GROMACS .gro file of C-alpha atoms in nm:
model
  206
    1UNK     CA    1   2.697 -16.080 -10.075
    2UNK     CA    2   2.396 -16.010  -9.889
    3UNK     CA    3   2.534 -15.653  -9.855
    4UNK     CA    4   2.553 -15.615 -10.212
    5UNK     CA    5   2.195 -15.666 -10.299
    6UNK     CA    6   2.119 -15.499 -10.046
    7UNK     CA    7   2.255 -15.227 -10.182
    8UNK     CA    8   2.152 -15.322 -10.532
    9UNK     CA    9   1.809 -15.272 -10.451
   10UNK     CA   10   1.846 -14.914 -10.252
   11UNK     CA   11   2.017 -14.845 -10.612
   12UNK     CA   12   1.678 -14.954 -10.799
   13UNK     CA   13   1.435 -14.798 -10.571
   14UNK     CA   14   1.649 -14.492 -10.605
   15UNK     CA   15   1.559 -14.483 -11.005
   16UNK     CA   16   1.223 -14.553 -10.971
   17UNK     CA   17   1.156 -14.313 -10.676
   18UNK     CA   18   1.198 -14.047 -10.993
   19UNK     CA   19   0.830 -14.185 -11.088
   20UNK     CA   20   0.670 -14.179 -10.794
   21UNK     CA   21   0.397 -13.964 -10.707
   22UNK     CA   22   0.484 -13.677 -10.491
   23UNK     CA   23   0.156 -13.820 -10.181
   24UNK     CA   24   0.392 -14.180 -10.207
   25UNK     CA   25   0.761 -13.978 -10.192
   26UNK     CA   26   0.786 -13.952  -9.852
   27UNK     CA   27   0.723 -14.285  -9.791
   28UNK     CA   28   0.956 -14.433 -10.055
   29UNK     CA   29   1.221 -14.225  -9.900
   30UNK     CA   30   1.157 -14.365  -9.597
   31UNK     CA   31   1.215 -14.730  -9.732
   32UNK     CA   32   1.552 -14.656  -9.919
   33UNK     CA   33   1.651 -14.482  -9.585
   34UNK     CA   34   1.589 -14.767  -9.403
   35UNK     CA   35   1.774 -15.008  -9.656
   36UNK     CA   36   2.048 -14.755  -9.652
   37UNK     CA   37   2.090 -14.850  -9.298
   38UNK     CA   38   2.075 -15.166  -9.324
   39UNK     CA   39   2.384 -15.195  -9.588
   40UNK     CA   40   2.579 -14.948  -9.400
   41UNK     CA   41   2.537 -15.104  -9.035
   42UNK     CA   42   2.334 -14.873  -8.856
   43UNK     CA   43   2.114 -15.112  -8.777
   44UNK     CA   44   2.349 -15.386  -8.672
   45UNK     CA   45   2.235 -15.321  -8.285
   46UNK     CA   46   1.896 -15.405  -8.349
   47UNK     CA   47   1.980 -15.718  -8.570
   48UNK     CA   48   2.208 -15.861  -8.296
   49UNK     CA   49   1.925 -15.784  -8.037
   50UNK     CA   50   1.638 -15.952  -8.199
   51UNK     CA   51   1.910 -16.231  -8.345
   52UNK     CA   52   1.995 -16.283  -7.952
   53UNK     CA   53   1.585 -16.316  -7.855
   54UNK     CA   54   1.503 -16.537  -8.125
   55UNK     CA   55   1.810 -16.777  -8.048
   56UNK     CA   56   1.639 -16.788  -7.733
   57UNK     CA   57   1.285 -16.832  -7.782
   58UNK     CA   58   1.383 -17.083  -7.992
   59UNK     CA   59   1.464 -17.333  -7.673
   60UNK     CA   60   1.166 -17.295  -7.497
   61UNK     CA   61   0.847 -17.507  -7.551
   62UNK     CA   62   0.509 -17.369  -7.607
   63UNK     CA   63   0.270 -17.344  -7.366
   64UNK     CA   64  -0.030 -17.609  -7.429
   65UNK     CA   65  -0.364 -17.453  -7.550
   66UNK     CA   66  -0.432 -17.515  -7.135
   67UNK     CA   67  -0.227 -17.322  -7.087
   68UNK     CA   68  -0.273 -16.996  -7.289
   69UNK     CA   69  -0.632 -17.019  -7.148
   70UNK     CA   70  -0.528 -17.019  -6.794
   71UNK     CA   71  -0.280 -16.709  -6.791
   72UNK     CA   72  -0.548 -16.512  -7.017
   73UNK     CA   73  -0.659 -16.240  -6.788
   74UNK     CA   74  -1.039 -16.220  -6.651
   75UNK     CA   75  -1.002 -15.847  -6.643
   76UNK     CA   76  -0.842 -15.607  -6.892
   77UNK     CA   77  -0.794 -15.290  -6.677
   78UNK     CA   78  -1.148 -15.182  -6.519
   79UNK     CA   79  -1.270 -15.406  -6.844
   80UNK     CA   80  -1.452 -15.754  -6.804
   81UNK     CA   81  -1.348 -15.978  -7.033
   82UNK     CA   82  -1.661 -16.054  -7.272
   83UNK     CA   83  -1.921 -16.374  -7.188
   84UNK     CA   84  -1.775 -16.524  -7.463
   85UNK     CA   85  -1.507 -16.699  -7.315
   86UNK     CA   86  -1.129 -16.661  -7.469
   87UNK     CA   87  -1.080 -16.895  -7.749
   88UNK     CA   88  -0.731 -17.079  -7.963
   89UNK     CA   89  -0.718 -16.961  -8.334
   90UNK     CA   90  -0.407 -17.161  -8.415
   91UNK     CA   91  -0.045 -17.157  -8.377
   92UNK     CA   92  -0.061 -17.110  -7.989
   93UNK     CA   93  -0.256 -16.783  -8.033
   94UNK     CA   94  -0.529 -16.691  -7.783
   95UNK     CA   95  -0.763 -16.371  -7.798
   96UNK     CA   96  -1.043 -16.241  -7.664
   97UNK     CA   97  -1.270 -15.927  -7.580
   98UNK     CA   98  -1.307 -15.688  -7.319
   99UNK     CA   99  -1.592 -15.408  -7.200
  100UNK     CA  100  -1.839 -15.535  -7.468
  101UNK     CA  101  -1.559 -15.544  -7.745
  102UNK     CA  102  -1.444 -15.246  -7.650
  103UNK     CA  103  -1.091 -15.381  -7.659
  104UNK     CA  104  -0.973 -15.681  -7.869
  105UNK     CA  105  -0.600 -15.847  -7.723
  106UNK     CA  106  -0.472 -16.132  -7.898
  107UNK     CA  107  -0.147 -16.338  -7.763
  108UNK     CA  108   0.102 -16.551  -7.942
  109UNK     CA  109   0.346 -16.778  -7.783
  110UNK     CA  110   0.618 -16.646  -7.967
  111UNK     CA  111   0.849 -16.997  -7.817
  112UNK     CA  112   0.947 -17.275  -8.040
  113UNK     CA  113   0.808 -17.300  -8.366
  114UNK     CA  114   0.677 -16.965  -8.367
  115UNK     CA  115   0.977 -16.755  -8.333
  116UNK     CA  116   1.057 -16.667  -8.654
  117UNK     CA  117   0.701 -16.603  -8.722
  118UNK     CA  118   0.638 -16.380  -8.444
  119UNK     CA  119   0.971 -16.212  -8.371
  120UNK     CA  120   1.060 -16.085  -8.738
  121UNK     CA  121   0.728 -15.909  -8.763
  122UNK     CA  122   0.825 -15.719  -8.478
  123UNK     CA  123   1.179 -15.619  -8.583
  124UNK     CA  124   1.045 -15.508  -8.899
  125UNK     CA  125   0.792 -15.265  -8.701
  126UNK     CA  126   1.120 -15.131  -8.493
  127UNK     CA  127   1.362 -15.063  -8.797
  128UNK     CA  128   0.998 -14.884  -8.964
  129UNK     CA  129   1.111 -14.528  -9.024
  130UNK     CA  130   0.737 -14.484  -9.179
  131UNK     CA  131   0.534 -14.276  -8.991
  132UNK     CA  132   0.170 -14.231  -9.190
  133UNK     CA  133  -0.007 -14.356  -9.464
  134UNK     CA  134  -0.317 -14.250  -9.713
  135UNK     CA  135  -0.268 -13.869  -9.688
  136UNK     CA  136  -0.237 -13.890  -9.258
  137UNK     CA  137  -0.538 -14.093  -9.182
  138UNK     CA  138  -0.335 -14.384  -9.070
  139UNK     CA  139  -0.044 -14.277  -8.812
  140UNK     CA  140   0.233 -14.530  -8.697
  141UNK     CA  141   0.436 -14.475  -8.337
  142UNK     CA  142   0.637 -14.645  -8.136
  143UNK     CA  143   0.753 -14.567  -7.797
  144UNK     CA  144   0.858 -14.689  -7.493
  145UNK     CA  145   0.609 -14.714  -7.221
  146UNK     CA  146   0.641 -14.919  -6.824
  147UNK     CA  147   0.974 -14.998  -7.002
  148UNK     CA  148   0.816 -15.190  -7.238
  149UNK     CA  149   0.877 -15.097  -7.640
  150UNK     CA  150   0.536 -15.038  -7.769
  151UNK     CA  151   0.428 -14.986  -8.180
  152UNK     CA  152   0.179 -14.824  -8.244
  153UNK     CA  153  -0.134 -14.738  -8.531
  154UNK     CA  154  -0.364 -14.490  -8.519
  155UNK     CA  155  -0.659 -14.498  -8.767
  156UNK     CA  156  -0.912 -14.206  -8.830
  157UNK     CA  157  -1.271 -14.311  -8.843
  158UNK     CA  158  -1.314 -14.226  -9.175
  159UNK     CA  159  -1.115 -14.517  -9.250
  160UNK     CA  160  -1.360 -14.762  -9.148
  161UNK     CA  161  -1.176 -14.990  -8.983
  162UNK     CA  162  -1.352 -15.177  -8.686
  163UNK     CA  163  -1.026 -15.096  -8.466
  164UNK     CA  164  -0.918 -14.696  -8.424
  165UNK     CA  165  -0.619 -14.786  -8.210
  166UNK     CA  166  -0.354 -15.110  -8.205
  167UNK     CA  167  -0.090 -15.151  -8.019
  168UNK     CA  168   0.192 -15.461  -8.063
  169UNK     CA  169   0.461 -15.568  -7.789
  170UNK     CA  170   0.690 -15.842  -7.664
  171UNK     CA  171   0.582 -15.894  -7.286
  172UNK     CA  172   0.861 -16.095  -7.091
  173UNK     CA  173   1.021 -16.144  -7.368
  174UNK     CA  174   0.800 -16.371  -7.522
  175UNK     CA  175   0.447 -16.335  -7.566
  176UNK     CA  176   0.362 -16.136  -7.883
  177UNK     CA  177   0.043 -15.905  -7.755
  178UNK     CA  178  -0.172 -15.722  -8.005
  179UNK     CA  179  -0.429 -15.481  -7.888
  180UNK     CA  180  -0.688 -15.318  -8.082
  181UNK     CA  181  -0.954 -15.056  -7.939
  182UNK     CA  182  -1.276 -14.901  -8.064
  183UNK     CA  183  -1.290 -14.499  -8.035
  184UNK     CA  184  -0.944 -14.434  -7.838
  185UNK     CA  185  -0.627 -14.330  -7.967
  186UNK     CA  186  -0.325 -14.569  -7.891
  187UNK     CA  187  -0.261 -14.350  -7.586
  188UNK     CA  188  -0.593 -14.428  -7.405
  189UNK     CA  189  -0.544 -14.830  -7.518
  190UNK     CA  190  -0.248 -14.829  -7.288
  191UNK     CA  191  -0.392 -14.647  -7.024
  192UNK     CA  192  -0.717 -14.854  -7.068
  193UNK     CA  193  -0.468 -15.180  -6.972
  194UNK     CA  194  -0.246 -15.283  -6.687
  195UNK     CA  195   0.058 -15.529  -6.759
  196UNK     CA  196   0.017 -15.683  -6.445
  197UNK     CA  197  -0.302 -15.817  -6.597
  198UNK     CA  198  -0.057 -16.030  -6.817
  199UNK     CA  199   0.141 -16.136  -6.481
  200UNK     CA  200  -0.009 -16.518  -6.520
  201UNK     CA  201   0.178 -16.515  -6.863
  202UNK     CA  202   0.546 -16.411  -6.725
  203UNK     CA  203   0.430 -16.698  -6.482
  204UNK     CA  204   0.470 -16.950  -6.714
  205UNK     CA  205   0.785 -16.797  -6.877
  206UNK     CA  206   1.021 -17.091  -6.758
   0.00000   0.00000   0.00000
């Protein structure tokens, strides 16, 4: 059943793709491709995988806002974490600054409560098959990097955005890591950071 309206819907977007201006084509392709996968099984490998990790995560307990304070790093790279010390904005999220807000990083506890919250979004960014936006100036990647899988969003300047460069990733299999940096591409974000300065996190993986 769920199959069939799948399929029901690659059918509609199909029609209305006729419509669709040619800068927005590309992208609606993109979606029905994705759906098309979806109905046919292709993706079945990464439904099972995230399925599996969720199933998981969902037997753990969160870490107390204590906690998430404690395993936030000091240090983001060669980067001093701001005078403004790290702070909890709700549902076990904590974030902070680095190198004069150079660099943003924000961590969920994806454990518990959270999963489905946390997890889905980052399935949907892995079965994404879209790979730019508003005529190139936005840029979506994702790759693998210290064996970790990494998505990634490039913005041009033009765009205004406060943020050029974001990255998102599961670390350990749990914690739900968004960084965002000013003037860098996500390439120099990454190299900017070192996951060992998450290590107190996979510390209180138990």
């Amino acid at each position: 059943m769920k199959k069939l309206l799948k399929l029901s819907l690659v059918i509609v977007l199909l029609v209305s793709c006729k419509d669709v201006p040619d800068s927005k084509e590309a992208n609606e392709s993109k979606i029905v491709e994705g759906l098309m996968n979806e109905v046919t099984g292709k993706n079945d490998d990464i439904n099972e995988r995230y399925d599996l990790l969720m199933k998981d995560l969902s037997t753990k307990t969160l870490l107390s806002n204590e906690q998430l304070l404690e395993a936030y790093p000091k240090k983001l790279g060669p980067l001093n974490l701001d005078s403004q010390e790290p702070r909890i904005t709700g549902d076990k999220t904590v974030v902070g600054s680095f190198g004069d807000g150079t660099i943003r990083m924000e961590i969920l506890d994806a454990a518990g409560e959270n999963v489905m919250g946390a997890i889905i979004p980052l399935k949907m960014l892995h079965l994404n098959k879209i790979t730019s936006e508003y005529n190139n100036t936005i840029r979506y990647s994702k790759k693998e990097r210290n064996g970790i899988l990494t998505f990634g969003t490039d913005r041009d300047k033009d765009t205004k955005s406060d943020y050029q460069a974001e990255l998102r990733f599961l670390y350990n299999n749990r914690f739900y890591v968004t960084l965002e940096g000013k003037g860098m591409n996500v390439d120099a974000l990454w190299n900017a950071v070192r996951v060992d300065d998450l290590k107190r996190f996979k510390e209180f993986n138990k």
